[in-house]
CSV table of C-alpha atoms in Angstrom, one decimal:
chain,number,residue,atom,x,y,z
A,16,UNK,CA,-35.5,-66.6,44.8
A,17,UNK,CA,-32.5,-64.4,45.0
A,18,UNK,CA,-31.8,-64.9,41.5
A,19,UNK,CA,-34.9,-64.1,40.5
A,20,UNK,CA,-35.5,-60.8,42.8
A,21,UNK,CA,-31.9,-59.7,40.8
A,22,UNK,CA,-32.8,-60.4,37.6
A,23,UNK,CA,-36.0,-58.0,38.4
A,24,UNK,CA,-33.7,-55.2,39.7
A,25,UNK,CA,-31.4,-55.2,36.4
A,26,UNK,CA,-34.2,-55.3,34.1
A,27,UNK,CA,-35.9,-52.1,36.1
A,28,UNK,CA,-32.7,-50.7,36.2
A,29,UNK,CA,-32.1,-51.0,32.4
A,30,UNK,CA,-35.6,-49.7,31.8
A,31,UNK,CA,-34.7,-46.5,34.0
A,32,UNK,CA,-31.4,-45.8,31.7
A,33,UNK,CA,-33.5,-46.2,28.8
A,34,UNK,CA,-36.3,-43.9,29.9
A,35,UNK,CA,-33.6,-41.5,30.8
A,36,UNK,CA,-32.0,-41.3,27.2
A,37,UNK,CA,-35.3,-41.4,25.7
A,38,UNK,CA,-35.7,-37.9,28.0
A,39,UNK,CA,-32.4,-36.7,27.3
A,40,UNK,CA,-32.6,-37.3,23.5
A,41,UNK,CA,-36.3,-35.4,23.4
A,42,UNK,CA,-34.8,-32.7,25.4
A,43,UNK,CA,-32.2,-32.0,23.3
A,44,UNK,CA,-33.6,-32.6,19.7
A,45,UNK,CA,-36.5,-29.7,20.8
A,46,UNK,CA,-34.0,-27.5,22.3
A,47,UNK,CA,-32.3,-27.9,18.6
A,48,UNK,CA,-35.1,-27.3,16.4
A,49,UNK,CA,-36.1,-23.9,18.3
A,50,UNK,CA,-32.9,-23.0,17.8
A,51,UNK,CA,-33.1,-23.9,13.5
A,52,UNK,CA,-36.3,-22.3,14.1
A,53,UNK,CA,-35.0,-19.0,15.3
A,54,UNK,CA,-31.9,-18.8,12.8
A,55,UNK,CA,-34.7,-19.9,10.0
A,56,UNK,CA,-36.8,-16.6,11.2
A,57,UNK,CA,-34.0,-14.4,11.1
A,58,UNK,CA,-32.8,-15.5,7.3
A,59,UNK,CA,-35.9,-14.7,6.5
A,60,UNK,CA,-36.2,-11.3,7.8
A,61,UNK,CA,-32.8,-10.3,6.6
A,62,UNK,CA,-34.3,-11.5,3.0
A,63,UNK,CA,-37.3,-9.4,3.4
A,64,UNK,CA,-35.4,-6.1,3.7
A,65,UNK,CA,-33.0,-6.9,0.7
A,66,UNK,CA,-34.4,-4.2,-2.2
A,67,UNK,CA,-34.9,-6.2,-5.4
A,68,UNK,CA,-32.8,-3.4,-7.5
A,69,UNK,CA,-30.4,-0.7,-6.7
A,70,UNK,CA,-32.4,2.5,-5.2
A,71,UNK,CA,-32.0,5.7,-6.3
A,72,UNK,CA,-32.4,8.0,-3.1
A,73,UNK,CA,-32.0,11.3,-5.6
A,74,UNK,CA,-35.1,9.5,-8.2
A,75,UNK,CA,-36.9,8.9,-5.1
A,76,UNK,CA,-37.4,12.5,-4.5
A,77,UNK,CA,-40.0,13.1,-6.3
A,78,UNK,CA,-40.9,16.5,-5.0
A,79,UNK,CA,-37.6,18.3,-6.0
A,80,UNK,CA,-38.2,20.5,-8.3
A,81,UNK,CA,-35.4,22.0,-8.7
A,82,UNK,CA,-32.2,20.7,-10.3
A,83,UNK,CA,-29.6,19.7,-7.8
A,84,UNK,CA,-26.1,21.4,-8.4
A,85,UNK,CA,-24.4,20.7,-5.1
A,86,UNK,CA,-24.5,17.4,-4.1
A,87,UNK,CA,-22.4,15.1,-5.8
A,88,UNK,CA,-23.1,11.2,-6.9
A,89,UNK,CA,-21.0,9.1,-4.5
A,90,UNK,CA,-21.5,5.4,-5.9
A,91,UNK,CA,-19.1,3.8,-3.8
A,92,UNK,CA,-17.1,5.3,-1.1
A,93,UNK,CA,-13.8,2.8,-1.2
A,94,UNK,CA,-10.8,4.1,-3.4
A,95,UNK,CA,-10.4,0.8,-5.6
A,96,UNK,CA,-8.3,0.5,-8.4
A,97,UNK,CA,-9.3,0.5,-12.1
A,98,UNK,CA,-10.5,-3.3,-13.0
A,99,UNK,CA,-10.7,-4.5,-9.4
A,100,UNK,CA,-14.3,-5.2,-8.9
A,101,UNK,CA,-16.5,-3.6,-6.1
A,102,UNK,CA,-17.9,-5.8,-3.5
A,103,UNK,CA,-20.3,-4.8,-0.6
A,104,UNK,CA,-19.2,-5.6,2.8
A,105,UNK,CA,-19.9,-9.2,4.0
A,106,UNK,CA,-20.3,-9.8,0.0
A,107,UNK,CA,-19.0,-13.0,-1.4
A,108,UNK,CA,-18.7,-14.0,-5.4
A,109,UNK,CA,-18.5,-17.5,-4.7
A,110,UNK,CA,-20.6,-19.5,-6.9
A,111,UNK,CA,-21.6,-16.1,-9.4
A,112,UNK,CA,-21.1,-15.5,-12.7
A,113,UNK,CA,-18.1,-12.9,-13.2
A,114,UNK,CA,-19.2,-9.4,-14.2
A,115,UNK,CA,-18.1,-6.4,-15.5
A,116,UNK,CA,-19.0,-3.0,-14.1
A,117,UNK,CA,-18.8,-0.7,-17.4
A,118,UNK,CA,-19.9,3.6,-17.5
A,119,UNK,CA,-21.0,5.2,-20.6
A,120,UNK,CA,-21.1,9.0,-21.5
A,121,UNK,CA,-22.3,11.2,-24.4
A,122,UNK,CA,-20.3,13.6,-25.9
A,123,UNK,CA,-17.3,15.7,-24.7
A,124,UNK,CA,-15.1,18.9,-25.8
A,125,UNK,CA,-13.3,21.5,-24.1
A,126,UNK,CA,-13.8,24.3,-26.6
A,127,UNK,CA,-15.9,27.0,-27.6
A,128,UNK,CA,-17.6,28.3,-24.3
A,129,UNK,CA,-16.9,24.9,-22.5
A,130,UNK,CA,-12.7,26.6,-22.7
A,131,UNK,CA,-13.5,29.8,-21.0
A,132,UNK,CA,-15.5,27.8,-18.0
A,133,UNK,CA,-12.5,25.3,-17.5
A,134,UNK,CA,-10.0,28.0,-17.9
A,135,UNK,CA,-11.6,29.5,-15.1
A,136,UNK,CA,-12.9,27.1,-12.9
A,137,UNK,CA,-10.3,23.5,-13.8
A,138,UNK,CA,-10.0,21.2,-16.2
A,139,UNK,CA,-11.0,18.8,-13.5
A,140,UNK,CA,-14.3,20.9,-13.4
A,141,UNK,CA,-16.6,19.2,-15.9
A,142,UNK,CA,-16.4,16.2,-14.2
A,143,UNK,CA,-17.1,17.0,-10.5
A,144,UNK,CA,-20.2,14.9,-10.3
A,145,UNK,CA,-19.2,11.9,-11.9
A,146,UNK,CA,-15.7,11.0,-10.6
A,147,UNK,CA,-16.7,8.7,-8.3
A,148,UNK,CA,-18.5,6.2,-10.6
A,149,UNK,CA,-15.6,6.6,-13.2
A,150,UNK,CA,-13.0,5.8,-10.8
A,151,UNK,CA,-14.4,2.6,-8.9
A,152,UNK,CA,-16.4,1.2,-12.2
A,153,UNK,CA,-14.3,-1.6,-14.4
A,154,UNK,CA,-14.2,0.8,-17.5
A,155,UNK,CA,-15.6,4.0,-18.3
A,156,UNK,CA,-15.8,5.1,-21.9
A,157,UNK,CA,-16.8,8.7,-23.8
A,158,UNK,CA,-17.2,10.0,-27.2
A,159,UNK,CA,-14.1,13.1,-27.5
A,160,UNK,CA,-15.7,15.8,-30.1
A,161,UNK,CA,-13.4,17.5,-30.5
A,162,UNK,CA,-8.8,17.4,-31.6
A,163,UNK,CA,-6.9,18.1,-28.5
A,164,UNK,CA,-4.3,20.2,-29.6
A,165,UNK,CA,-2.4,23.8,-29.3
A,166,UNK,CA,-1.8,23.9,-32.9
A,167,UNK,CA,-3.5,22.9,-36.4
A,168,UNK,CA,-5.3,24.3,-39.3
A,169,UNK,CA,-8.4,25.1,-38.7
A,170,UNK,CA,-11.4,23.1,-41.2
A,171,UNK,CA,-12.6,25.2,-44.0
A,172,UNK,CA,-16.4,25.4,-44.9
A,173,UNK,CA,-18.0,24.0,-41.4
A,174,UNK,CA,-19.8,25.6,-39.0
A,175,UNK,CA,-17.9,24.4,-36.1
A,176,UNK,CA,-14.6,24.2,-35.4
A,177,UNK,CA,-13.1,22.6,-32.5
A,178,UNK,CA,-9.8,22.4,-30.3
A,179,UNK,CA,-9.4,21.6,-26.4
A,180,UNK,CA,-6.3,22.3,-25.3
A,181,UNK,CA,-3.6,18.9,-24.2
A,182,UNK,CA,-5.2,19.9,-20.5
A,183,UNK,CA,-7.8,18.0,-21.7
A,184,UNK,CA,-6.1,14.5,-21.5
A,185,UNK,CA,-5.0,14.9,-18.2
A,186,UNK,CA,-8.3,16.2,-17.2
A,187,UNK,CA,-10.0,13.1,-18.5
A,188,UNK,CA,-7.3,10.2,-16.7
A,189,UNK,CA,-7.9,12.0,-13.6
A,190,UNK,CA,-11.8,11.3,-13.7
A,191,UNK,CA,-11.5,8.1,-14.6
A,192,UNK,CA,-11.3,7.9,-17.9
A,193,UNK,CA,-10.3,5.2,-19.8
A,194,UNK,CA,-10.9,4.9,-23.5
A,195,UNK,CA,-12.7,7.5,-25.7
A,196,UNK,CA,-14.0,7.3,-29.6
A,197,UNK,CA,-12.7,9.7,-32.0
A,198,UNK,CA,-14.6,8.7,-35.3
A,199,UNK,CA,-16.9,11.6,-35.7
A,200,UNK,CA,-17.2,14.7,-37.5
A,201,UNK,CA,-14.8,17.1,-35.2
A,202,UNK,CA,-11.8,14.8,-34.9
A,203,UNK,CA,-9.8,16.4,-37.5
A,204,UNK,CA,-11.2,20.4,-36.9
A,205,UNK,CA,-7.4,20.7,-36.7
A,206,UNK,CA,-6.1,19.0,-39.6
A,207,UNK,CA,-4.1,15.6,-39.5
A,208,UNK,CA,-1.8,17.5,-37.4
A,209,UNK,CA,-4.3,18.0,-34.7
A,210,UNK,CA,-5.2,14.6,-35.4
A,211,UNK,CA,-2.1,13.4,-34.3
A,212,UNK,CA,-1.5,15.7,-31.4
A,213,UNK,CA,-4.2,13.9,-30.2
A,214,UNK,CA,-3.6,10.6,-30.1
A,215,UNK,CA,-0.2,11.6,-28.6
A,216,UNK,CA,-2.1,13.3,-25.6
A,217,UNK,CA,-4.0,10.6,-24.6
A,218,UNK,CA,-1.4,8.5,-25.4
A,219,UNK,CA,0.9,10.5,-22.9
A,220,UNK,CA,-2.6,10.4,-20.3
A,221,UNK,CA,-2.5,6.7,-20.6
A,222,UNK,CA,-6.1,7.1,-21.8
A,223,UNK,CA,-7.0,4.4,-25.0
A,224,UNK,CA,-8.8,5.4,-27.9
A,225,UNK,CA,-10.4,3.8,-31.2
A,226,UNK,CA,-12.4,4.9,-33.9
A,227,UNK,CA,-9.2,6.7,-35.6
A,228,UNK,CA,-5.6,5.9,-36.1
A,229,UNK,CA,-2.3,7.0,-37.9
A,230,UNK,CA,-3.5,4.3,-40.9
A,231,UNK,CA,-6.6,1.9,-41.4
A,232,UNK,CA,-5.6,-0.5,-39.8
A,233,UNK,CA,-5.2,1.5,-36.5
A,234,UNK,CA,-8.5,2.9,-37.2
A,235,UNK,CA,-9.9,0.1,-37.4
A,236,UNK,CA,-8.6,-1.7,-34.8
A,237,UNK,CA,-10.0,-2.5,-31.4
A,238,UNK,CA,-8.8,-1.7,-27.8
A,239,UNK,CA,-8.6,-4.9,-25.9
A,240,UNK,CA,-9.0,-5.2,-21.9
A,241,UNK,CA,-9.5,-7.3,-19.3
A,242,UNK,CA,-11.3,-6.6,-16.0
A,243,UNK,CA,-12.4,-8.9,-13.2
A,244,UNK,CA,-11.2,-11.9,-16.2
A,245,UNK,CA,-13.5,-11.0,-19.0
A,246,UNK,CA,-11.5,-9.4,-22.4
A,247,UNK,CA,-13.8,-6.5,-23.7
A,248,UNK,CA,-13.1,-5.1,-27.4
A,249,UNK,CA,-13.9,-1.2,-27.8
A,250,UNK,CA,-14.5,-0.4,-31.2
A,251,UNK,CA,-15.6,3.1,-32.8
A,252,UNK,CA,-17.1,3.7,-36.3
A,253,UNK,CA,-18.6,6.7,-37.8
A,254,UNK,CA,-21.0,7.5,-40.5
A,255,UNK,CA,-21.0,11.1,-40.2
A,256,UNK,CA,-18.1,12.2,-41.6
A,257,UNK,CA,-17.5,16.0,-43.3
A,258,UNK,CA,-15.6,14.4,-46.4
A,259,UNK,CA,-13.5,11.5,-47.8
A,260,UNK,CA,-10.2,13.1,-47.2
A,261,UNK,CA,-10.7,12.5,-43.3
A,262,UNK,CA,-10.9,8.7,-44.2
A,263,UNK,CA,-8.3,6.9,-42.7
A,264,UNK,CA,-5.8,5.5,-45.5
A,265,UNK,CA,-3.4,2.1,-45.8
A,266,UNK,CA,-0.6,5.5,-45.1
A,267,UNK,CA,-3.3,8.0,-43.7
A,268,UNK,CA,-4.2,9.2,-40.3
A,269,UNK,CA,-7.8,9.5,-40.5
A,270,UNK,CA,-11.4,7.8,-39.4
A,271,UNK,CA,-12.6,4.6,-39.5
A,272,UNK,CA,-15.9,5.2,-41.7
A,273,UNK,CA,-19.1,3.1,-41.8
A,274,UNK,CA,-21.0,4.1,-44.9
A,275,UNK,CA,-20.2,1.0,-46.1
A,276,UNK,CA,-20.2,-1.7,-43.2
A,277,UNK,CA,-18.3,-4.0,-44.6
A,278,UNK,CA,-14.8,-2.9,-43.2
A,279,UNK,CA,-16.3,-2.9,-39.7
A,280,UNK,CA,-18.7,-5.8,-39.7
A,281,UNK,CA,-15.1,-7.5,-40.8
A,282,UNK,CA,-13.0,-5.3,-37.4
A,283,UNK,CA,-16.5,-6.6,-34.9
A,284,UNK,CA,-16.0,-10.4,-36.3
A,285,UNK,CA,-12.0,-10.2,-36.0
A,286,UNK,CA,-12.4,-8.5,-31.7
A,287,UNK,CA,-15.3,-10.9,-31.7
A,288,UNK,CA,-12.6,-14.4,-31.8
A,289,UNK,CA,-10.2,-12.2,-29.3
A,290,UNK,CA,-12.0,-11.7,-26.5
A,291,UNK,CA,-15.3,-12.4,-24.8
A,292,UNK,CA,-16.9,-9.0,-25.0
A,293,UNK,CA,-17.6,-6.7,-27.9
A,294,UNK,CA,-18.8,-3.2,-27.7
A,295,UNK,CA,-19.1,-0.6,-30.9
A,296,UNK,CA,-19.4,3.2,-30.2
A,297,UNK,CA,-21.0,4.2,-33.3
A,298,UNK,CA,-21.1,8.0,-34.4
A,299,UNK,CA,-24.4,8.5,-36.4
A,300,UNK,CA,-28.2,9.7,-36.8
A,301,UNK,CA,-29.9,12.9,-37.6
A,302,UNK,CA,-28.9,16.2,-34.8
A,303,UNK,CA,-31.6,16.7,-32.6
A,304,UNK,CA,-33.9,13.9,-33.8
A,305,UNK,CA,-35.5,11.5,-30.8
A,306,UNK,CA,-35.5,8.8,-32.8
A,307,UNK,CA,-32.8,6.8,-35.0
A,308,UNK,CA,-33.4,6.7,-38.6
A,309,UNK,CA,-33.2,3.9,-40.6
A,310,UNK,CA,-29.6,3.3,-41.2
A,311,UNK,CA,-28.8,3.6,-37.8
A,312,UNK,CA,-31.0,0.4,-36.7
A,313,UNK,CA,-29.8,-1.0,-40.0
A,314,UNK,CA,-26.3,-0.8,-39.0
A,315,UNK,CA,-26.9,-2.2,-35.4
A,316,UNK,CA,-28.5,-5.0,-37.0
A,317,UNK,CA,-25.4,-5.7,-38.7
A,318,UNK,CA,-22.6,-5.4,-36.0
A,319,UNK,CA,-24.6,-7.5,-33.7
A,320,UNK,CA,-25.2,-10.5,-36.6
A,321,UNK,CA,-21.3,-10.1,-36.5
A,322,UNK,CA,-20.7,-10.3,-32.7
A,323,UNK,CA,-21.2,-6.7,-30.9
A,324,UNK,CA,-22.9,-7.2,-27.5
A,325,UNK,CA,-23.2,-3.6,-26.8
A,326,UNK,CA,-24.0,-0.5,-29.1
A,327,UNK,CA,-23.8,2.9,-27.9
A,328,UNK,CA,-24.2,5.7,-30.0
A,329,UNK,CA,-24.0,9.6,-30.3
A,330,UNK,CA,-23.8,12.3,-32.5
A,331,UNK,CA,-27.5,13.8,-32.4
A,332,UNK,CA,-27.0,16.2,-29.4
A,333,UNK,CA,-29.9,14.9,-28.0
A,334,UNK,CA,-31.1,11.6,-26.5
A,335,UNK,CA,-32.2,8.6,-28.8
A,336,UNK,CA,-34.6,5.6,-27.1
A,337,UNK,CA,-33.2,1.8,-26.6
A,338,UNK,CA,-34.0,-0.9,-28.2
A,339,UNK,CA,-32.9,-5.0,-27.9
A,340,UNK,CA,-32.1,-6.7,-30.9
A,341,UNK,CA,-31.4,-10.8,-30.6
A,342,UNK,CA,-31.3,-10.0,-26.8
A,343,UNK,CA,-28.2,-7.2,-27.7
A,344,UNK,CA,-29.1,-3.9,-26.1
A,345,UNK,CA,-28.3,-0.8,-28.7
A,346,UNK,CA,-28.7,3.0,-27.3
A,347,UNK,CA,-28.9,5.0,-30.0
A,348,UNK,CA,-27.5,8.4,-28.9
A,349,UNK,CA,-26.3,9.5,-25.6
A,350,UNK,CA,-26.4,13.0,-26.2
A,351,UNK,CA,-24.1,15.8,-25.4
A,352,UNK,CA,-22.4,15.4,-22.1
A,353,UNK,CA,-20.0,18.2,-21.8
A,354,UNK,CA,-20.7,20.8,-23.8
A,355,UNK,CA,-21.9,24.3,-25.2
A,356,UNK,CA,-24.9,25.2,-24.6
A,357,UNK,CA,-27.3,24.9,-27.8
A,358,UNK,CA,-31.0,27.0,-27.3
A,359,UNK,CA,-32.6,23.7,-27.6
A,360,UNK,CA,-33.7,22.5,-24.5
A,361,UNK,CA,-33.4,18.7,-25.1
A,362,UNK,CA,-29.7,19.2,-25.9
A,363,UNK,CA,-29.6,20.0,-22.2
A,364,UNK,CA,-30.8,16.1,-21.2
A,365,UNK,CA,-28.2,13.7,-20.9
A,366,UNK,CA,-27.8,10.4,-19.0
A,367,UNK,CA,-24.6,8.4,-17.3
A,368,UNK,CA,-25.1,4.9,-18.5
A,369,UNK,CA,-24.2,2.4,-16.1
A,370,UNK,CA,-24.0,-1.7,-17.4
A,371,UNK,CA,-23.2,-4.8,-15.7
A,372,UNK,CA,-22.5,-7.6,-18.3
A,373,UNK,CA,-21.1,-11.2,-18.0
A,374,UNK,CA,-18.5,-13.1,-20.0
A,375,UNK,CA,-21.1,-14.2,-22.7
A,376,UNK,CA,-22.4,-10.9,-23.6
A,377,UNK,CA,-25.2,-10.2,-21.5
A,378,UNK,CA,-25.3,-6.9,-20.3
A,379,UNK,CA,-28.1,-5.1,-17.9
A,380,UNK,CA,-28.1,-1.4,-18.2
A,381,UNK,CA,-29.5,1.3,-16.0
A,382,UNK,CA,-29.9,5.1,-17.2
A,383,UNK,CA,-28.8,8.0,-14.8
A,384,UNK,CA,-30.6,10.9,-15.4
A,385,UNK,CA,-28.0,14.3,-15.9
A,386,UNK,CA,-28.3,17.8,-16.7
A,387,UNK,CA,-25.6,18.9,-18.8
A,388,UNK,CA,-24.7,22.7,-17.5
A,389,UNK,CA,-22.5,24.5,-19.6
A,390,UNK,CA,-18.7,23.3,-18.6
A,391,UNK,CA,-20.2,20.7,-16.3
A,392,UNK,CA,-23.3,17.7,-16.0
A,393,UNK,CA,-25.0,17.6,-13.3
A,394,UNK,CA,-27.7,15.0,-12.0
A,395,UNK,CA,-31.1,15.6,-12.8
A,396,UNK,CA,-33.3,14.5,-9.4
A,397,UNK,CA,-36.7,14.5,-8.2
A,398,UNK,CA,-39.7,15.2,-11.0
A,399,UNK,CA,-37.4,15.9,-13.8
A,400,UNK,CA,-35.3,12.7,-13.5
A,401,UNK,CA,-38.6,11.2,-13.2
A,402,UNK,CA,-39.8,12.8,-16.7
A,403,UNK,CA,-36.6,12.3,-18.2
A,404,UNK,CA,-36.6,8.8,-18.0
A,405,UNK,CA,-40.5,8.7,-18.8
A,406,UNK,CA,-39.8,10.7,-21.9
A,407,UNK,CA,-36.3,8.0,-23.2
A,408,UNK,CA,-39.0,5.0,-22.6
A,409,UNK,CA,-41.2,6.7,-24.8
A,410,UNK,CA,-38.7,7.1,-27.5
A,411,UNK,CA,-37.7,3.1,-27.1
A,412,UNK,CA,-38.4,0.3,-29.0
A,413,UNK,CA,-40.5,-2.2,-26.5
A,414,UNK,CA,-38.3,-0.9,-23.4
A,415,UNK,CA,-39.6,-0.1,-20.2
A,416,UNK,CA,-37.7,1.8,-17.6
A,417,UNK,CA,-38.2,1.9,-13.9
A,418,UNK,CA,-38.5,4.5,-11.8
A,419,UNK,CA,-35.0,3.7,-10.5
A,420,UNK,CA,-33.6,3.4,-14.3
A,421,UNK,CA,-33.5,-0.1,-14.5
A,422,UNK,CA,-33.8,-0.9,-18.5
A,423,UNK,CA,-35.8,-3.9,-19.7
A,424,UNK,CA,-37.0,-5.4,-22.6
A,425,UNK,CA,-40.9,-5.3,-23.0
A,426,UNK,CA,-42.6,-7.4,-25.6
């Protein structure tokens, strides 16, 4: 009977232990589950205030008017060196595709009226707005129009003759700079010796150039980087060109020419096997014509069949549209980005072309809308950024463009 009555007790005393994990485990698995539940919540909120694209606070001012002089563009705040990738606070790369934050510009001289403004107000003046973004991108890259030199003979039989003075070179490294194109009609204003004056300035600036050199070869050839472990080729070509002498020789400083593509469909397949990257600043078109003519989409066609990613282009004073061929952006003309001032309105729009692209090509651009003042650009806010972009998509090829400048390709 005894054994019997303790048999009883350790069976209810078993059930009691049982009963109490059961408790304990219930307990605790809720307790967990509200806690996933809150962390869950708060993801999600977090999520739901991310934009979906970079905002714009200037384009979001849609009642300005008026053009905003005084406030400068302040893209990031950190001082970073050139090539060392931005990253947000709390921002991790981890498990991303490598990029490469690149700036594009129109056209720039320091002559004419553009030289009395800087020798008043700085070399350093012109680019007051802009510094910023060219400091703390990967690479920014310009279109020089102009020889930067103190001596030279002047070009006989043209309308315009350029030359900046050395300050120039200076003025550009300090901005940001960091490679310019010098095929285009004003290179050599100044003769071969302003030609070579400049390429010793930059050279002296640290500040890379293509699109000439003191033989063919050099003009031809590309200038090679690498930022954040991508290699980009810069190449420069121009089919605007005041006559054959300023052709660059197998012994002669001069341009590397595109009226026949052959030499530089052969320079875009040659940078196209070095490095992972190709982009072709191209000097072309008709001045102050909206849209390219036919050689210009001809000739895009043909550097991207040979490997270009990216084609930027200038020469018309004014803006040209986009448009994406085999999923290759091209911008035809940037426009003038310091310069005189013209009596032509459009030749007062410009943009600051920002591009993020990866190691296989792919690039994703976005259009800053910018007044170019004389001596200085300024950006363009409120309702007339708003119509400026408005007006570029309307000029593209099956391009839309967001209010915040985001480019995209529109069937």
């Amino acid at each position: 009977m005894a054994d019997s009555t303790r048999s009883e007790r350790t069976k209810q005393l078993r059930k009691e232990r049982r009963r109490r994990l059961t408790l304990w485990f219930t307990i605790n698995t809720s307790l967990l589950a509200a806690i996933g539940l809150v962390i869950l919540i708060g993801l999600r909120l977090d999520a739901w205030d991310l934009p979906s694209a970079p905002i714009d606070k200037a384009a979001e001012n849609t009642q300005a008017e008026t053009i905003v002089e005084d406030v400068p563009i302040v893209e990031v705040k950190e001082t970073l060196s050139k090539g060392e990738a931005y990253k947000p606070p709390g921002s991790s790369t981890a498990g991303t595709e490598k990029k490469v934050s690149l700036t594009f510009v129109g056209d720039l001289i320091h002559a004419g009226r553009v030289a009395d403004v800087v020798a008043k107000q700085g070399h350093d003046y012109p680019y007051t707005y802009v510094k910023d973004r060219f400091m703390n991108d990967d690479l920014t890259i310009s279109n020089v129009e102009t020889p930067i030199t103190s001596r030279g003979t002047p070009a006989q039989d043209k309308t315009f003759v350029y030359k900046s003075s050395p300050k120039m070179a200076k003025a550009l490294k300090d901005a940001g700079m960091d490679i310019v194109n010098l095929a285009n009609n004003h290179i050599l204003d100044q003769g071969q010796q302003g030609l070579i004056d400049t390429f010793e300035h930059l050279s002296k600036a640290n500040v890379s150039y293509v699109g000439a050199g003191r033989n063919e070869e050099q003009a031809y050839k590309p200038v090679i980087v690498t930022r954040n472990g991508i290699r980009i080729a810069v190449l420069g070509f121009s089919r605007v060109i005041p006559e054959v002498s300023w052709y660059a020789g197998k012994n002669k400083p001069g341009v590397a020419a595109t009226y026949d593509s052959t030499k530089a469909v052969k320079a875009i397949k040659q940078a196209a096997k070095q490095s992972d990257l190709v982009i072709v600043i191209a000097h072309w078109g008709v001045e102050r014509q909206d849209k390219p003519i036919p050689y210009q989409r001809e000739l895009a066609r043909a550097y991207i069949d040979a490997g270009a990613d990216l084609i930027i282009g200038g020469h018309p004073h004014v803006l040209q549209g986009f448009e994406q061929y085999k999923n290759k952006w091209i911008v035809y003309s940037l426009g003038n980005f310091i310069f005189t001032r013209a009596t032509e309105p459009k030749t007062w729009e410009t943009m600051m072309l920002q591009a993020e692209c990866t190691a296989t090509g792919a690039c994703e651009l976005q259009m800053k809308p910018y007044y170019t003042e004389l001596g200085r650009a300024v950006p363009l806010t409120g309702a007339k950024g708003q119509a400026l972009i408005k007006r570029v998509e309307s000029i593209s090829y099956h391009t839309r463009i967001s209010s915040e400048g985001i480019i995209t390709y529109q069937p």
